Short mmCIF file of C-alpha atoms in Angstrom, two decimals:
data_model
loop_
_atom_site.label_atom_id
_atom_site.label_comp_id
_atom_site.label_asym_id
_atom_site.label_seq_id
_atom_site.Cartn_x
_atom_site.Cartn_y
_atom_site.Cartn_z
CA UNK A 1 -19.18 23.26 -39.10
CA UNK A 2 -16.65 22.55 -36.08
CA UNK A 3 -15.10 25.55 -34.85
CA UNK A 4 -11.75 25.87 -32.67
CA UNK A 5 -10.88 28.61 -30.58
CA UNK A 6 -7.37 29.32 -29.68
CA UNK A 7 -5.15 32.61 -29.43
CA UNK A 8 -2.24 33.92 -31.10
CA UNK A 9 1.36 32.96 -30.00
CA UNK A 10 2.38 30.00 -28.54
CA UNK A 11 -0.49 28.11 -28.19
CA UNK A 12 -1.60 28.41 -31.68
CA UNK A 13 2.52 27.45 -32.64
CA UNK A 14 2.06 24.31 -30.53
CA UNK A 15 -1.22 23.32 -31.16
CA UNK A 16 -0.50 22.97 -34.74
CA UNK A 17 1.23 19.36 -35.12
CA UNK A 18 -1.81 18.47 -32.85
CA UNK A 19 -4.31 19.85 -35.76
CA UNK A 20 -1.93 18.14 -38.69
CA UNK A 21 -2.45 14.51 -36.68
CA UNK A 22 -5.99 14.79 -37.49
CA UNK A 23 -5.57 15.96 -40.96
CA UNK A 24 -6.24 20.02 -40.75
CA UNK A 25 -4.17 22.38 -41.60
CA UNK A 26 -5.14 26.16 -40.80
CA UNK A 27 -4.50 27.86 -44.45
CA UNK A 28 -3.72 31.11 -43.76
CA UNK A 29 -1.08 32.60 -40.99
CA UNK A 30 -2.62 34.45 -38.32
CA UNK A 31 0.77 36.84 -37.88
CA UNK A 32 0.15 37.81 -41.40
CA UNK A 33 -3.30 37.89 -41.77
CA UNK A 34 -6.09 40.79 -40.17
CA UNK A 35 -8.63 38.00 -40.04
CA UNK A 36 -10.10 36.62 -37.28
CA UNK A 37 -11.81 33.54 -38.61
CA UNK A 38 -9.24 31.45 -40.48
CA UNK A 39 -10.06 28.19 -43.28
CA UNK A 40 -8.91 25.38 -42.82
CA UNK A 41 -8.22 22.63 -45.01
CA UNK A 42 -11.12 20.92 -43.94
CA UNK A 43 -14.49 22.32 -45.16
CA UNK A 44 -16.66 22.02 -42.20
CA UNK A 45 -13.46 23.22 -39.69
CA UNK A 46 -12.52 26.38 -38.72
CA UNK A 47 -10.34 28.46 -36.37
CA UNK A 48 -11.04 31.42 -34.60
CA UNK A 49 -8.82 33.55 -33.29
CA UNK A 50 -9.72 35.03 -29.76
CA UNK A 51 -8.01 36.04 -26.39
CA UNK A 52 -6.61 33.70 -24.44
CA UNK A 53 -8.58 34.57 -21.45
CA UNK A 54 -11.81 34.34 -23.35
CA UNK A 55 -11.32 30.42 -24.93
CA UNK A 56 -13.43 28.61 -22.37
CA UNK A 57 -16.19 31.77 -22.73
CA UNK A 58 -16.40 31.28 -26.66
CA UNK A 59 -16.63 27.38 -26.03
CA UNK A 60 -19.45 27.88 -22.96
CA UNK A 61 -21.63 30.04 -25.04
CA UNK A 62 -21.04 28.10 -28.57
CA UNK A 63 -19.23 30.92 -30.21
CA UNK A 64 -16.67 27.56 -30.41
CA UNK A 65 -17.48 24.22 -30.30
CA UNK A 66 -14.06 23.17 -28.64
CA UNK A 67 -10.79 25.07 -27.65
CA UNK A 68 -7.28 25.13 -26.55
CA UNK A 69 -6.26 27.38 -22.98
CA UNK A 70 -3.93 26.72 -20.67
CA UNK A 71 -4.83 25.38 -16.79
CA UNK A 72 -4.36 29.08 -15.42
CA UNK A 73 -7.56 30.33 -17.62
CA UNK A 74 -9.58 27.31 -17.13
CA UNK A 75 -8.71 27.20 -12.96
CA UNK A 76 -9.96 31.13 -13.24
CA UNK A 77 -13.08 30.69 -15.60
CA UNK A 78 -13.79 27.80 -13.74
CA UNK A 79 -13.71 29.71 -10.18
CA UNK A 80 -16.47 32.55 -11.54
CA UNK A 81 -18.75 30.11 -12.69
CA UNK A 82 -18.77 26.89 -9.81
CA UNK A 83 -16.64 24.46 -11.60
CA UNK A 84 -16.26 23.63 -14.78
CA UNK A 85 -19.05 21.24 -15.23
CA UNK A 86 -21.39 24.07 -13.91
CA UNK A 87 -20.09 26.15 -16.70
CA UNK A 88 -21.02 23.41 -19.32
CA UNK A 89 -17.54 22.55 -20.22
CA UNK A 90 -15.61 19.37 -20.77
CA UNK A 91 -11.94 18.99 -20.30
CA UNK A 92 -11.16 15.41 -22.36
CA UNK A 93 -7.24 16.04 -22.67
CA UNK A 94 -3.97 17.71 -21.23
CA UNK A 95 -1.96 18.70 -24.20
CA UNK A 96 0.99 19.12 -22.44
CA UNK A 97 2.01 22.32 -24.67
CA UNK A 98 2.75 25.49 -23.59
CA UNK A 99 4.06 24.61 -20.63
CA UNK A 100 5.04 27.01 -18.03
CA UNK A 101 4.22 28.07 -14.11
CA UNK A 102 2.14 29.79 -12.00
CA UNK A 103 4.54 31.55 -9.21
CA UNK A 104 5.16 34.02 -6.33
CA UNK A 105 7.38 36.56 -7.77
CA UNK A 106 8.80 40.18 -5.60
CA UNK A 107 11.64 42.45 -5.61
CA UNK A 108 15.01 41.42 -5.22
CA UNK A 109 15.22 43.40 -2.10
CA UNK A 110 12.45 42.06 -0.34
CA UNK A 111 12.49 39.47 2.22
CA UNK A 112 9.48 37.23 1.56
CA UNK A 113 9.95 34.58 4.04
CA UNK A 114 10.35 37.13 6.80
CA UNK A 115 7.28 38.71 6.25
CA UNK A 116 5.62 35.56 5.67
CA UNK A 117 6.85 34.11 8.98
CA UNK A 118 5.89 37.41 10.39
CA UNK A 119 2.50 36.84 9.49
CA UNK A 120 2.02 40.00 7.50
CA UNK A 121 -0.63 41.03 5.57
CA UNK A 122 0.45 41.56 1.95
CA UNK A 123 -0.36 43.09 -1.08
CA UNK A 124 -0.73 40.79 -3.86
CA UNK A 125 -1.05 42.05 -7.53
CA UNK A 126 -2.07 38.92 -10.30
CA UNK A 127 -4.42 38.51 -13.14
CA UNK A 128 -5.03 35.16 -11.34
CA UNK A 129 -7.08 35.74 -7.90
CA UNK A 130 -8.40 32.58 -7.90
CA UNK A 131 -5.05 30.67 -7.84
CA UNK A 132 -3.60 33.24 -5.41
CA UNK A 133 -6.20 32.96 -3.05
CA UNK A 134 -6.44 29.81 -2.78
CA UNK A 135 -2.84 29.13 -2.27
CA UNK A 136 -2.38 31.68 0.11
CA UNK A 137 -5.39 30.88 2.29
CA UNK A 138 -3.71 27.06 2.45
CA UNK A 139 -0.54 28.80 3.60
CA UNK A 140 -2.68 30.95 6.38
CA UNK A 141 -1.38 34.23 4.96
CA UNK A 142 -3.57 36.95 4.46
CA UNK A 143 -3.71 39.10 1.45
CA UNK A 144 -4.99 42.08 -0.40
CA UNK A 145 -5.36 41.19 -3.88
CA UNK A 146 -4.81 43.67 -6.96
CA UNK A 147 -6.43 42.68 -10.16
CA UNK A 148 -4.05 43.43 -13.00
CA UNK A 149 -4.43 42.61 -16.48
CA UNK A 150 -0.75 42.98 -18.00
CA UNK A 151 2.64 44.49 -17.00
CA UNK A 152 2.68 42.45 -13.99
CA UNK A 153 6.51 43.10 -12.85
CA UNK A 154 5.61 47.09 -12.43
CA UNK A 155 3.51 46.65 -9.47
CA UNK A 156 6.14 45.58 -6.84
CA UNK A 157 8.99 48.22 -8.75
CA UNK A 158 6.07 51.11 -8.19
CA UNK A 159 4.94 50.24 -4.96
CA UNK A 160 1.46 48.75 -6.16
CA UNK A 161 1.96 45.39 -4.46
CA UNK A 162 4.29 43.31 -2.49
CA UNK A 163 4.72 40.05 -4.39
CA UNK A 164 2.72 38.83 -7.63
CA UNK A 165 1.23 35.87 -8.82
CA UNK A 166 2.22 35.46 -12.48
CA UNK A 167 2.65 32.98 -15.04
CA UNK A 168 6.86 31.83 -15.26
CA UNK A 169 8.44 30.68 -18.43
CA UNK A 170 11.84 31.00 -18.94
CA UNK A 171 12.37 33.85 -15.51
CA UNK A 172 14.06 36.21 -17.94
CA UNK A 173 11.61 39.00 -17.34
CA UNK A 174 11.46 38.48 -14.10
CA UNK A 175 15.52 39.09 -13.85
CA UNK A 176 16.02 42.10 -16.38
CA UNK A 177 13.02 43.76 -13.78
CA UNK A 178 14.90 42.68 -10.48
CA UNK A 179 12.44 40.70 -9.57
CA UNK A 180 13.13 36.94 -7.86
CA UNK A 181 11.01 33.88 -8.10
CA UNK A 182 9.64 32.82 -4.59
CA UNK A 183 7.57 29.84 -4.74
CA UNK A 184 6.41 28.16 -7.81
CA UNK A 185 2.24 27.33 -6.97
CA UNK A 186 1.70 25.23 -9.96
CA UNK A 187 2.96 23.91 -13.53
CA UNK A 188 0.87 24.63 -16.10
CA UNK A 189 -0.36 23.51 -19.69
CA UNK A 190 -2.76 23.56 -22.10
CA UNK A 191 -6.00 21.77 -22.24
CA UNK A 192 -8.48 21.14 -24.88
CA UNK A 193 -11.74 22.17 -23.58
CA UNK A 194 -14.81 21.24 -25.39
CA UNK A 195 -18.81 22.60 -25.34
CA UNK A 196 -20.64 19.51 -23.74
CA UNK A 197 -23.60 20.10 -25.50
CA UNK A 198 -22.00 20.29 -28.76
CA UNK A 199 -20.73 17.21 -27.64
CA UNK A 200 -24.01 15.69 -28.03
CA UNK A 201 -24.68 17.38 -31.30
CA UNK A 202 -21.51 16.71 -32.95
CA UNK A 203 -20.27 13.45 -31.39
CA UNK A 204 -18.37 12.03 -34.44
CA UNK A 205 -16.56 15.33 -35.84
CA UNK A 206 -15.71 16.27 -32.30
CA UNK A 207 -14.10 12.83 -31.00
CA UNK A 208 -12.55 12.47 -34.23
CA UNK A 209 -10.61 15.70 -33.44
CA UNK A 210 -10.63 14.61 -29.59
CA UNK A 211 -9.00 11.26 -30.56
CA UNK A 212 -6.39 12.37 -33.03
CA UNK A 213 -5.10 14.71 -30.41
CA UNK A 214 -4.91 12.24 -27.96
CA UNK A 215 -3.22 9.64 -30.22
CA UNK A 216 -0.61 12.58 -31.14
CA UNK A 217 -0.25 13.32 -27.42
CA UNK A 218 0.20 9.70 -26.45
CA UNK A 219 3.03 9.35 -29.35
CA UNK A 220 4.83 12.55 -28.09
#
């Protein structure tokens, strides 16, 4: 049995096409269904449906023999556990779906480049430390990060923080909450991420699926 982790939403949308170049098709619709394993029409593949945060965990502990997350949760996953190699992982393909950014967002009325200039410490609210550390130690700016799991665009409006680091798609929420996009820190997609042991284990099943994604990806 091959199993796939992805989430609901977009990812599962766009990953689709991907699935139908290798000849499986998910049978039932997540939106519609309460189950979190779904058939497929393949008898030995399967989908599971988990949180996008907790792909590459399902795929390091064989809960999933391969998955689909976007560069964000792998860069993040990848920071708690040494790398992704350390964590057993194996990162064969960039989908290029789902593609968005990772950027420095704050309120309209705040002037960012002043107190950047200035050399002030701010207060930095993201459900991506990692990233935001990193890119604001290579800027020299020092920061107090808040670790937020949703609802990002309250904690500059309530005082929380000064500036987040949040995934960007279209900038729409950012705008209806008077917030501004700063700096973008990174573009972002999804990767397939597979269980290197399973690898091993299940070489032809896996690179079959590996392979067919590729060919789609090449062709797109």
């Amino acid at each position: 049995m091959i199993t796939l982790a992805l989430s609901k939403g977009r990812i599962f949308d766009e990953v689709m096409p991907l699935l139908a170049a290798a000849g499986i098709e998910v049978l039932e619709d997540p939106e519609k269904s309460r189950k979190l394993i779904l058939p497929t029409n393949q008898a030995d593949v399967r989908v599971v449906l988990v949180r996008a945060s907790d792909v590459p965990t399902y795929v390091q502990y064989g809960g999933a023999d391969m998955g689909v997350c976007g560069k964000d949760t792998l860069i993040e996953h990848g920071a708690e556990w040494g790398g992704a190699a350390r964590s057993g992982l194996f990162l064969p393909l960039d989908l290029r779906i789902a593609r968005c950014r990772v950027s420095v967002a704050v309120r309209a009325d705040f002037d960012y480049q002043q107190a950047v200039r200035q050399g002030s410490r701010l207060k930095v609210a993201t459900k991506y430390p990692a990233i935001a550390r990193e890119f604001f130690a290579a800027k020299g700016v020092h920061v107090d990060m808040v670790k937020l799991y949703g609802s990002m665009e309250l904690a500059p409006l309530t005082g929380l923080a000064d500036a987040i680091v949040d995934l960007v798609s279209t900038g729409n929420t950012l705008k209806a909450n008077h917030l501004v996009e700063v700096e973008r820190i990174m573009d972002i997609s999804s990767h397939l991420v597979v269980n290197q042991a399973m690898l091993k284990l299940k070489q032809a099943p896996l690179r079959r699926i590996i392979d067919a994604f590729a060919s789609a990806v090449t062709q797109d």
